[in-house]
XYZ file of C-alpha atoms in Angstrom:
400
model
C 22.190 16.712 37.941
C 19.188 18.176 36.506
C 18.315 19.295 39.850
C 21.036 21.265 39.852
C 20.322 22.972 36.128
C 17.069 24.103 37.259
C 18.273 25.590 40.576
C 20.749 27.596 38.574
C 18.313 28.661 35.900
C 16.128 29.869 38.111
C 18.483 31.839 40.198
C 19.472 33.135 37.011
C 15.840 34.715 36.076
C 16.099 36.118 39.760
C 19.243 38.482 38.844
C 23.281 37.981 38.338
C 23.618 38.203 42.395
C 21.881 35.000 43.159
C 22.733 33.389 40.234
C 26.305 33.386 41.870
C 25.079 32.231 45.019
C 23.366 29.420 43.843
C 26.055 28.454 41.583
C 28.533 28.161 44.433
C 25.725 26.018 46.527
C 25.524 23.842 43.540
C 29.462 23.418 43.479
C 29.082 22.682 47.097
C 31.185 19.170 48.201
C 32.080 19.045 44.342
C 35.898 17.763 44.045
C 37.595 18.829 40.808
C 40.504 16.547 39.656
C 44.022 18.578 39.068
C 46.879 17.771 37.051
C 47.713 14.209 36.156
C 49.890 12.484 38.694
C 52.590 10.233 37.315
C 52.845 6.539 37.547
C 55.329 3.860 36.979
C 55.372 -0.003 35.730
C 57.873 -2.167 34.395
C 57.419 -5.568 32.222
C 58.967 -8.402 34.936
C 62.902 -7.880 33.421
C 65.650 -6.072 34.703
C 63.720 -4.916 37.976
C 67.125 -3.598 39.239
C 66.908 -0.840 36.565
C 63.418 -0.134 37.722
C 63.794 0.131 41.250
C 66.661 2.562 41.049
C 64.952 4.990 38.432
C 61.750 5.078 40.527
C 63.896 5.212 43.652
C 65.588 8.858 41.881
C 62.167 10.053 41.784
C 61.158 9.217 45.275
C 57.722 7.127 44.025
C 56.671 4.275 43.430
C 56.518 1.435 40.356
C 52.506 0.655 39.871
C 51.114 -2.758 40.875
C 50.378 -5.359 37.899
C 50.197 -9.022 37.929
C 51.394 -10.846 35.142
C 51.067 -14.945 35.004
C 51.257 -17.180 32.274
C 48.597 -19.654 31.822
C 49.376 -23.470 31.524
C 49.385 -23.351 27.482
C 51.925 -20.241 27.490
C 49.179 -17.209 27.027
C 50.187 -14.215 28.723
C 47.695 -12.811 31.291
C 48.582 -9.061 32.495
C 45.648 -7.064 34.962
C 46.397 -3.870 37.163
C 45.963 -3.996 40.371
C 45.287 -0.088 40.672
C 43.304 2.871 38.458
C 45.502 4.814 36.061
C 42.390 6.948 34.895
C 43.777 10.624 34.492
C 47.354 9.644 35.021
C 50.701 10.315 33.091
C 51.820 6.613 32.846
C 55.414 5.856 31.842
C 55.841 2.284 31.366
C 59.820 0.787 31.462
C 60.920 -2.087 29.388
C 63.769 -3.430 29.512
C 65.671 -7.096 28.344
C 66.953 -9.584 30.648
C 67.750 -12.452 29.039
C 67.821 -14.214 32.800
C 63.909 -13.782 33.139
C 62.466 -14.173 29.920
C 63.049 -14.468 26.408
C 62.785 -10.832 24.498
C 59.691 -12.234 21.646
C 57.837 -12.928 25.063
C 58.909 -9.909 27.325
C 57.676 -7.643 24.078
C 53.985 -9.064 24.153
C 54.121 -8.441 27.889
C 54.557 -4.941 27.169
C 52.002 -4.829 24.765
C 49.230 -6.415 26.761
C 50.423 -4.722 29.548
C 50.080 -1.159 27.614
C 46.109 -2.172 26.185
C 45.716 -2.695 30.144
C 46.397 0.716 30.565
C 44.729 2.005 27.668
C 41.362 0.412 28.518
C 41.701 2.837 31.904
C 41.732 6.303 30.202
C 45.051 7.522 31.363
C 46.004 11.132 30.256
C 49.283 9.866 28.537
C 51.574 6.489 28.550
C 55.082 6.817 27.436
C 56.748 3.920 27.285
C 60.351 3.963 28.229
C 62.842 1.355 26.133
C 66.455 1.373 27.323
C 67.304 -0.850 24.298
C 65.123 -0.562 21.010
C 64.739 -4.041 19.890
C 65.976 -5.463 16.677
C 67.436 -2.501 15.762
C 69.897 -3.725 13.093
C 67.081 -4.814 11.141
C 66.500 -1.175 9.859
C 66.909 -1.398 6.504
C 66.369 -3.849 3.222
C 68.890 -5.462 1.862
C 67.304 -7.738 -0.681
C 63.973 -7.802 -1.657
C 61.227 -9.321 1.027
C 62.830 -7.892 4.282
C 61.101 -6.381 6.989
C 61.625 -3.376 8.699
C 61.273 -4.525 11.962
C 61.799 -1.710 14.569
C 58.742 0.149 12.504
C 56.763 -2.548 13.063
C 57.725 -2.855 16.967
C 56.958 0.859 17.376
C 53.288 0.810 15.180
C 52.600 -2.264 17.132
C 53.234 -0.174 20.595
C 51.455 2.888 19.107
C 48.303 0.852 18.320
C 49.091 -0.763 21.881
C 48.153 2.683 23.224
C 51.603 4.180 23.056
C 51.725 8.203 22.904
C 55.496 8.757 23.197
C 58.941 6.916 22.702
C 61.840 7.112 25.084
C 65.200 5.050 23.929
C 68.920 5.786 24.672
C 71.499 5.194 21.724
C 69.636 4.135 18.721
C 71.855 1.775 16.311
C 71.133 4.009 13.399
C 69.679 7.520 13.456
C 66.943 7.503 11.147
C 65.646 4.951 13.244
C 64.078 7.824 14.568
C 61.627 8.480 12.071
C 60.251 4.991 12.487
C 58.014 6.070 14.510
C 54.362 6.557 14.071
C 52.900 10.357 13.378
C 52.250 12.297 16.281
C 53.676 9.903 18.294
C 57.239 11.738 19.317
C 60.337 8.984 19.619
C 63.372 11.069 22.345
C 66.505 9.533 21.895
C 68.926 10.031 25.224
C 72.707 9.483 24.754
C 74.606 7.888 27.278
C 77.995 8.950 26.332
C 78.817 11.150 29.820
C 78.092 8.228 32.221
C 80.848 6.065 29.547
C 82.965 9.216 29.222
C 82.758 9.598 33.191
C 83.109 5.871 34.153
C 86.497 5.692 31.916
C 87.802 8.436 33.595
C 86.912 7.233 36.601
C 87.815 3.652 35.825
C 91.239 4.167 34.039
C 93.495 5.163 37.149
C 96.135 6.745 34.960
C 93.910 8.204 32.509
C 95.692 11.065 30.328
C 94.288 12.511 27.429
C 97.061 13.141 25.441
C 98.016 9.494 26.504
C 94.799 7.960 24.929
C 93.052 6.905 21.777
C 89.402 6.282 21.218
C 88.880 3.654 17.968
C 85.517 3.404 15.891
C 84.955 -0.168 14.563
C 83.864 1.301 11.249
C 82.912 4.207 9.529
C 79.400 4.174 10.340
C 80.280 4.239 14.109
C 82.749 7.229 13.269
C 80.322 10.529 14.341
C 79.483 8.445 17.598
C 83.078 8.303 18.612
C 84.047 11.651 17.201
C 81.834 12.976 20.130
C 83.233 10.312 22.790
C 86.398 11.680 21.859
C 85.339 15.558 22.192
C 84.085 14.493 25.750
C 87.489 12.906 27.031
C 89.136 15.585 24.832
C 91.922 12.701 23.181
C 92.774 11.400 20.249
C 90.648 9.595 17.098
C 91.391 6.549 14.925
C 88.815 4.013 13.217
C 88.915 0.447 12.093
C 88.715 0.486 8.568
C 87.268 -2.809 7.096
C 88.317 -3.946 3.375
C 89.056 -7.018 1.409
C 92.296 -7.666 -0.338
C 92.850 -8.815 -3.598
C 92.565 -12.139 -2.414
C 88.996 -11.433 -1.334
C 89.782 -11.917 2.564
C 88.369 -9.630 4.664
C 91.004 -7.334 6.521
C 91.241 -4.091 8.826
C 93.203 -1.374 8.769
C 93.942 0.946 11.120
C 93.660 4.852 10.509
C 94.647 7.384 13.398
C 94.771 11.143 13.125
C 97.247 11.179 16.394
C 99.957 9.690 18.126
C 100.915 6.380 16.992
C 102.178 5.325 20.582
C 99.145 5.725 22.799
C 99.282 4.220 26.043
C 95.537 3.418 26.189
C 93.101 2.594 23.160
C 88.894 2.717 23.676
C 87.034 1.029 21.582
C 83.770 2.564 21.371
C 80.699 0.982 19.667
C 76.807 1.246 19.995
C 76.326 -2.352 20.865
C 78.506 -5.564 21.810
C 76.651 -9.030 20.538
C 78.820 -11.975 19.231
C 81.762 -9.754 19.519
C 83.224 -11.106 16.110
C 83.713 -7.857 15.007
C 85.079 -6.780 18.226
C 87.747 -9.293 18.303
C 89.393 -8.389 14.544
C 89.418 -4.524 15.743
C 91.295 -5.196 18.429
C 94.055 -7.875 16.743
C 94.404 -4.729 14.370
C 94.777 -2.333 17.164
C 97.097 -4.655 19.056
C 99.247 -4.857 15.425
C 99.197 -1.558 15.427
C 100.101 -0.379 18.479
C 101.751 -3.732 20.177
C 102.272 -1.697 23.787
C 98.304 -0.193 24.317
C 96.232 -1.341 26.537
C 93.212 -1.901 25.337
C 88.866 -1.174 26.639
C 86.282 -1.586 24.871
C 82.836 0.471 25.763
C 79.227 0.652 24.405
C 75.852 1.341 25.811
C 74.011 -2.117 25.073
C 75.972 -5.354 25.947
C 73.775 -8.755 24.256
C 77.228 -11.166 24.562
C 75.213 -13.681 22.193
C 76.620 -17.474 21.498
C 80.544 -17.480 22.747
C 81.121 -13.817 22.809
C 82.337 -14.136 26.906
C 84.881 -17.110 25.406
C 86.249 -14.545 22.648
C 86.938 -11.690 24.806
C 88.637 -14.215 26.932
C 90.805 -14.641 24.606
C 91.163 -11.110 23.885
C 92.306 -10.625 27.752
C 95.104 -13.217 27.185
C 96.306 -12.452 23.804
C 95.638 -8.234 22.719
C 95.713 -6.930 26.230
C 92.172 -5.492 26.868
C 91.740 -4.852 30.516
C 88.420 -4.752 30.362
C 84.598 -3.841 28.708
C 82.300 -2.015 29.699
C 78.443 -1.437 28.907
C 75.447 0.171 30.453
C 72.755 -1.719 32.331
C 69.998 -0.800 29.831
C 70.037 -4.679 29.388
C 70.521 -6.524 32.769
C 73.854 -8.237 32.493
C 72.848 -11.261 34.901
C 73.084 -13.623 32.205
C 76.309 -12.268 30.779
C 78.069 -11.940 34.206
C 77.361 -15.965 34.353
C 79.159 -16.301 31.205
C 81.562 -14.229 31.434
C 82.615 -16.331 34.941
C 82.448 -19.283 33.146
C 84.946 -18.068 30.527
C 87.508 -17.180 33.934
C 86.733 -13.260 33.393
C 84.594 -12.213 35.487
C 86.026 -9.099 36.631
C 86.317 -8.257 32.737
C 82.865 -7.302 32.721
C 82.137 -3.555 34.009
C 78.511 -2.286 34.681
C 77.626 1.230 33.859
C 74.205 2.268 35.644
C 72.032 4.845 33.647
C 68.828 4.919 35.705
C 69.296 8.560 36.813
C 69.415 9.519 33.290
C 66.339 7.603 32.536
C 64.857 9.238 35.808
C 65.859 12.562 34.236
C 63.747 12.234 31.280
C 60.539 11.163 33.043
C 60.372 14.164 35.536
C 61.186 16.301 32.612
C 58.778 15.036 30.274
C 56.043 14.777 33.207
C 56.997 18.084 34.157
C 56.441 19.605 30.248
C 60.154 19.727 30.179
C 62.694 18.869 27.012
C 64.483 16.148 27.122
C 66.816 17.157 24.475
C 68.967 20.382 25.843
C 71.927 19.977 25.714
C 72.203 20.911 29.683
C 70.203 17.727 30.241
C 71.907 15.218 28.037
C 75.514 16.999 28.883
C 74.636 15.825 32.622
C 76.973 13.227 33.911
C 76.500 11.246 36.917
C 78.302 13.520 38.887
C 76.683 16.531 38.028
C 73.491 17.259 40.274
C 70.185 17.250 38.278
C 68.046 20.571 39.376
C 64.483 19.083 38.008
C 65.675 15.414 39.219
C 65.785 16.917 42.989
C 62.034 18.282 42.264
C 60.635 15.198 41.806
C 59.875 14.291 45.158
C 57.324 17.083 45.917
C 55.188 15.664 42.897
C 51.937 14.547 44.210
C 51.656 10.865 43.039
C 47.922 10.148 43.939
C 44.794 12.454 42.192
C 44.516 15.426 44.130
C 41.345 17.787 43.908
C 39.970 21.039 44.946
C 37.073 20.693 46.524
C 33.940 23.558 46.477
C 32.837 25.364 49.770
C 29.523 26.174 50.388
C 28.526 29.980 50.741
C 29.042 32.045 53.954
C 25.709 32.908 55.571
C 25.054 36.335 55.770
């Protein structure tokens, strides 16, 4: 205080000596905050995820209440202080909790929550980014929709991005300036869980299959991983105007096991006329289909039923960056429900939070090369990270 000021000043006019002894008197009992210990919440969905990311990094997810009032406002208050702290906040869909217009206006009352606090940084952490295929105008009067979602996050109080698999790649530049969007890839935990899952897995036994050209690059490099073979789904109509797919393989015709690999699985329509071209193709494969988000909208469960029965595909797989509660339901219902394979990602998401709390990149190619078996050097740190404020704290001066 002012107190304070003049005792220094006039220690000062004394000489350098005792200005140094009364500044140390003054800084006496004087804590001074350090670093910016980390902090985790989650919107109500897919708590699974949440629990096992924060349970990687040994701490704890934050306390917030949400409720919903009578006449279906959303109400969203901490229940701790988040001033100086490095906030990551997870959101992820799950269609078994809430529906995703609702569980995005969670997130961003939940992030102007934090923002009213003064944290040091929030990055918010989305397994899936939302509407996604709306990323570009195809007539006149569309909206680019994942812009807006990520300006509306931004203005939230949003300082960083962290998504896994992004359905196009310029998606990337959506978001707002100075507000960085990381992109994680979660092709070693597929590439690792079909090895794993496949029990007579060869590589020169195997084809992976692109639904289209545009999902070609992504499973060139799924390919490279399991080191096999490539062919693609070409779509085209004939001259009748039907709409047809063709097969083209730069391998062995006779593969024993086919992958389909795709960003996303949603109605599965297109799914379903790969594989009949596949299965034309190459009558004896067995067929898999993989992706990192799994929606399963309308009757998708009832079509891949009838995929099991009729084009041989043993079974599909996708990550749990959506919780699959609701789909495992369906896909019971449909008499599948061992069709339906799980692939958990929160250590990679864990990953990228200690490195980016940590100042670290999250785009190395040692980090994003990591599979789940592969121990994660940082990851193992993240336990000795102080998770409450910590301080030095002034000592008075010795007597002499």
């Amino acid at each position: 205080g002012s107190a304070q000021l003049s005792a220094l000043a006039g220690a000062a006019a004394v000489g350098p000596r005792s200005a140094v002894g009364a500044a140390r008197g003054a800084m006496a009992g004087v804590q001074v905050p350090v670093g910016h210990p980390p902090v985790v919440f989650c919107t109500p969905g897919n708590r699974q995820l949440c629990d096992k990311i924060v349970e990687y990094l040994t701490w704890t997810i934050g306390k917030v209440n949400f409720r919903t009032f009578p006449n279906g406002e959303i109400s969203v208050t901490l229940q701790q202080s988040v001033a100086n702290n490095d906030v990551f906040v997870i959101c992820s869909r799950d269609d078994f909790v809430a529906e995703i217009n609702f569980t995005l206006m969670q997130l961003l009352i939940l992030l102007d929550a934090v923002k009213s606090e003064a944290p040091h940084r929030i990055t918010v952490v989305l397994p899936t980014l939302e509407y996604a295929r709306q990323d570009k105008r195809f007539e006149a009067g569309e909206a680019i929709a994942p812009k807006l979602l990520l300006h509306l996050m931004e203005t939230a109080g949003a300082d960083r991005f962290v998504t896994i698999d992004l359905h196009n790649q310029a998606e990337s530049g959506f978001s707002p300036a100075h507000t960085p969007l990381d992109e994680l890839t979660a092709e070693s935990y597929l590439a690792a869980f079909i090895r794993e899952s496949i029990a007579d897995f060869k590589p020169e036994e195997t084809l992976v299959c692109a639904t289209d050209a545009g999902g070609a690059k992504r499973t060139r490099k799924m390919a490279d991983e399991l080191q096999v073979g490539f062919m693609m789904a070409d779509k085209f109509k004939n001259k009748y105007g039907e709409g047809q797919v063709k097969i083209i393989a730069d391998a062995s015709p006779n593969p024993k096991h086919v992958i389909i690999v795709d960003d996303m699985f949603d109605t599965c329509a297109s799914l379903v006329k790969v594989a009949e071209a596949i299965h034309n193709f190459v009558p004896g494969a067995r067929l898999y289909a993989v992706a990192t988000h799994g929606y399963f909208s309308k009757d998708a469960a009832t079509k891949l039923a009838g995929m099991v029965s009729s084009f041989n595909l043993e079974w599909i797989a996708v990550t749990n960056c959506i919780c699959q509660r609701a789909s495992i339901e369906k896909f019971e219902k449909a008499g599948i429900p061992d069709s339906l394979k799980v692939v958990d990602i929160s250590r990679l998401i864990a990953g990228a939070i200690i490195r980016i709390h940590l100042g670290a990149s999250v785009n190395l190619t040692k980090f994003r090369k990591l599979d789940p078996l592969t121990p994660d050097p940082l990851l193992a740190e993240a336990k000795y990270v102080p998770t409450s404020q910590y301080t030095l704290k002034g000592t008075a001066p010795a007597p002499r």
